[in-house]
Amino acid sequence: MPIPKWSIKGIVDEYDTCGCCGRRGLKRTVALMPLDADGNEDGTAEDVAYYGTSCAATALGWTQGKVTDTARAAQAQQDQRDDYARRMISIYAPIEFAPIRDRARVYYGRNRGQRDTGVKASEEVAKLLGKARAQLADTTTGAARPSRIEDFRRYLVLFSREGHIYRVEQVPDDEAGRQAQDSAAQRHTDRIGGSLAVVAALDAESAREVAYADDLTREWNTHAWQAAHA
Ligand SMILES: [Zn+2]
């Protein structure tokens, strides 16, 4: 019988049962993707097995330490891909159905080297969004992550006098909290000669990206928030 081969995709807190020996109550499991005879990943999230580190070590013929290190590194990469996906959705989802000219201005504004190269902005935007949504919907190392405009939250962004972001705060849901936050931020930026912006995004990191983007991107960002909360 051929020995099953696996690649480690990450660490999962949500599954506490080893898929190999059935041991329960594990602090975490390791997500293992089956590989075909040529060492290529052979499957989707449904084919992933979740093993405790000791069974994973046996299955791979590795030490537990190597399993844990590899799983941590793989998880860090997953998290980075999630962060990138959230940034792409926060920038581009609001312009997905904008007039084609606006989509082109936003896309080429961020990808100047692709202007006049035959790369079509609307296709690139659709591709970027498709990939980003697939990344956040992937359940290999945990439940699907929020990815829709309806999942955006608002962030108050404080700029220094030089136009650098020095603080990002989530806007509270209640009106009193919003006003208190706004007047405190107003006082602060007045004192340092800075400025304020409110943007909508999937997380604080994406909010920075939106806040630094061009006016057109920010206009559509505001539209999208208003349309989702009308
Ligand atoms: Zn086990």
Tab-separated table of C-alpha atoms in Angstrom, residues 12-175:
chain	number	residue	atom	x	y	z
A	12	VAL	CA	-6.848	24.879	13.234
A	13	ASP	CA	-8.296	25.737	16.644
A	14	GLU	CA	-11.856	24.853	15.684
A	15	TYR	CA	-11.405	21.085	15.287
A	16	ASP	CA	-10.335	19.364	18.470
A	17	THR	CA	-10.642	15.770	17.297
A	18	CYS	CA	-7.806	13.946	15.536
A	19	GLY	CA	-9.024	12.562	12.210
A	20	CYS	CA	-6.475	9.763	12.440
A	21	CYS	CA	-6.897	8.190	15.890
A	22	GLY	CA	-10.098	9.922	17.012
A	23	ARG	CA	-8.530	11.463	20.098
A	24	ARG	CA	-10.685	14.342	21.376
A	25	GLY	CA	-10.083	17.533	23.308
A	26	LEU	CA	-6.939	18.529	21.410
A	27	LYS	CA	-5.944	22.184	21.726
A	28	ARG	CA	-5.476	22.359	17.985
A	29	THR	CA	-5.152	20.172	14.927
A	30	VAL	CA	-3.003	20.405	11.819
A	31	ALA	CA	-4.741	20.741	8.430
A	32	LEU	CA	-3.343	18.199	5.971
A	33	MET	CA	-4.030	18.313	2.231
A	34	PRO	CA	-3.541	15.028	0.349
A	35	LEU	CA	-0.916	15.019	-2.392
A	36	ASP	CA	-1.017	12.958	-5.573
A	37	ALA	CA	1.823	10.692	-6.712
A	38	ASP	CA	3.616	13.705	-8.214
A	39	GLY	CA	3.382	15.674	-4.997
A	40	ASN	CA	0.658	18.054	-6.229
A	41	GLU	CA	-2.211	19.009	-3.970
A	42	ASP	CA	-5.011	16.619	-4.734
A	43	GLY	CA	-8.282	18.035	-3.493
A	44	THR	CA	-10.246	20.925	-2.068
A	45	ALA	CA	-11.079	22.016	1.466
A	46	GLU	CA	-13.438	19.007	1.756
A	47	ASP	CA	-10.531	16.603	1.301
A	48	VAL	CA	-8.418	18.119	4.048
A	49	ALA	CA	-7.751	15.916	7.076
A	50	TYR	CA	-7.244	17.296	10.591
A	51	TYR	CA	-4.742	15.412	12.707
A	52	GLY	CA	-3.276	16.010	16.101
A	53	THR	CA	0.415	16.918	15.916
A	54	SER	CA	1.623	13.479	17.018
A	55	CYS	CA	-0.442	11.607	14.403
A	56	ALA	CA	0.577	14.201	11.779
A	57	ALA	CA	4.209	13.606	12.725
A	58	THR	CA	3.768	9.850	12.270
A	59	ALA	CA	1.938	10.295	8.947
A	60	LEU	CA	4.716	12.532	7.600
A	61	GLY	CA	7.621	10.761	9.237
A	62	TRP	CA	8.632	14.047	10.882
A	63	THR	CA	9.272	15.183	14.434
A	64	GLN	CA	6.394	16.911	16.219
A	65	GLY	CA	8.512	20.039	16.391
A	66	LYS	CA	8.915	20.140	12.642
A	67	VAL	CA	5.163	19.593	12.198
A	68	THR	CA	4.349	22.471	14.544
A	69	ASP	CA	6.867	24.852	12.935
A	70	THR	CA	5.687	24.023	9.430
A	71	ALA	CA	2.033	24.378	10.418
A	72	ARG	CA	2.691	27.775	12.044
A	73	ALA	CA	4.499	29.025	8.941
A	74	ALA	CA	1.706	27.756	6.674
A	75	GLN	CA	-0.894	29.426	8.873
A	76	ALA	CA	1.020	32.720	8.787
A	77	GLN	CA	0.932	32.552	4.975
A	78	GLN	CA	-2.806	31.844	5.033
A	79	ASP	CA	-3.313	34.839	7.300
A	80	GLN	CA	-1.284	37.044	4.947
A	81	ARG	CA	-3.373	35.903	1.989
A	82	ASP	CA	-6.509	36.690	4.008
A	83	ASP	CA	-5.175	40.179	4.778
A	84	TYR	CA	-4.439	40.791	1.104
A	85	ALA	CA	-7.903	39.504	0.125
A	86	ARG	CA	-9.549	41.866	2.633
A	87	ARG	CA	-7.572	44.798	1.218
A	88	MET	CA	-8.516	43.937	-2.373
A	89	ILE	CA	-12.215	43.586	-1.497
A	90	SER	CA	-12.230	46.801	0.526
A	91	ILE	CA	-10.727	48.701	-2.417
A	92	TYR	CA	-12.404	47.065	-5.404
A	93	ALA	CA	-15.796	45.645	-4.307
A	94	PRO	CA	-17.323	49.149	-4.131
A	95	ILE	CA	-16.364	49.814	-7.789
A	96	GLU	CA	-17.373	46.368	-9.074
A	97	PHE	CA	-20.549	47.746	-10.647
A	98	ALA	CA	-19.359	51.316	-11.126
A	99	PRO	CA	-19.260	52.715	-14.673
A	100	ILE	CA	-16.456	51.090	-16.638
A	101	ARG	CA	-14.574	54.396	-16.842
A	102	ASP	CA	-14.441	54.707	-13.062
A	103	ARG	CA	-13.324	51.099	-12.727
A	104	ALA	CA	-10.534	51.784	-15.210
A	105	ARG	CA	-9.446	54.959	-13.407
A	106	VAL	CA	-9.277	53.226	-10.044
A	107	TYR	CA	-7.518	50.128	-11.378
A	108	TYR	CA	-4.927	51.879	-13.522
A	109	GLY	CA	-4.412	54.456	-10.795
A	110	ARG	CA	-3.152	51.616	-8.611
A	111	ASN	CA	-1.453	49.685	-11.421
A	112	ARG	CA	0.102	52.375	-13.560
A	113	GLY	CA	2.433	49.984	-15.350
A	114	GLN	CA	-0.532	48.159	-16.883
A	115	ARG	CA	-2.029	51.199	-18.581
A	116	ASP	CA	-1.929	50.827	-22.388
A	117	THR	CA	-0.642	47.263	-22.199
A	118	GLY	CA	-3.899	45.653	-23.298
A	119	VAL	CA	-4.706	44.570	-19.740
A	120	LYS	CA	-8.423	45.241	-19.297
A	121	ALA	CA	-9.194	46.925	-15.990
A	122	SER	CA	-12.703	45.517	-15.616
A	123	GLU	CA	-11.473	41.952	-16.171
A	124	GLU	CA	-8.608	42.437	-13.724
A	125	VAL	CA	-10.956	43.829	-11.089
A	126	ALA	CA	-13.304	40.861	-11.554
A	127	LYS	CA	-10.368	38.441	-11.297
A	128	LEU	CA	-8.931	40.104	-8.182
A	129	LEU	CA	-12.320	40.057	-6.481
A	130	GLY	CA	-12.965	36.451	-7.490
A	131	LYS	CA	-9.645	35.337	-6.034
A	132	ALA	CA	-10.081	37.391	-2.881
A	133	ARG	CA	-13.573	35.997	-2.243
A	134	ALA	CA	-12.388	32.443	-2.841
A	135	GLN	CA	-9.546	32.980	-0.361
A	136	LEU	CA	-11.880	34.194	2.392
A	137	ALA	CA	-14.445	31.457	1.625
A	138	ASP	CA	-11.776	28.745	1.865
A	139	THR	CA	-12.429	26.630	4.944
A	140	THR	CA	-9.166	24.658	4.972
A	141	THR	CA	-8.014	26.167	8.255
A	142	GLY	CA	-11.238	27.469	9.737
A	143	ALA	CA	-14.688	28.893	9.084
A	144	ALA	CA	-15.230	31.260	6.151
A	145	ARG	CA	-14.268	34.881	6.877
A	146	PRO	CA	-16.509	37.917	6.154
A	147	SER	CA	-16.033	39.187	2.601
A	148	ARG	CA	-19.095	41.189	1.547
A	149	ILE	CA	-19.667	44.934	1.449
A	150	GLU	CA	-22.384	44.303	4.058
A	151	ASP	CA	-19.573	43.067	6.316
A	152	PHE	CA	-17.627	46.330	6.029
A	153	ARG	CA	-17.255	48.343	9.185
A	154	ARG	CA	-16.519	52.023	9.386
A	155	TYR	CA	-13.204	53.373	10.536
A	156	LEU	CA	-12.160	56.840	11.538
A	157	VAL	CA	-8.725	57.588	10.137
A	158	LEU	CA	-6.509	60.342	11.555
A	159	PHE	CA	-3.914	61.926	9.306
A	160	SER	CA	-0.933	63.942	10.461
A	161	ARG	CA	-0.143	67.349	8.961
A	162	GLU	CA	2.141	65.569	6.486
A	163	GLY	CA	-0.708	63.311	5.371
A	164	HIS	CA	0.463	60.159	7.127
A	165	ILE	CA	-2.049	57.961	8.886
A	166	TYR	CA	-1.223	57.843	12.568
A	167	ARG	CA	-4.367	56.301	13.984
A	168	VAL	CA	-7.270	54.132	12.852
A	169	GLU	CA	-10.284	53.580	15.110
A	170	GLN	CA	-13.403	51.590	14.466
A	171	VAL	CA	-16.481	53.839	14.494
A	172	PRO	CA	-18.880	52.852	17.309
A	173	ASP	CA	-22.372	51.664	16.373
A	174	ASP	CA	-24.199	54.059	18.663
A	175	GLU	CA	-24.737	57.714	17.850
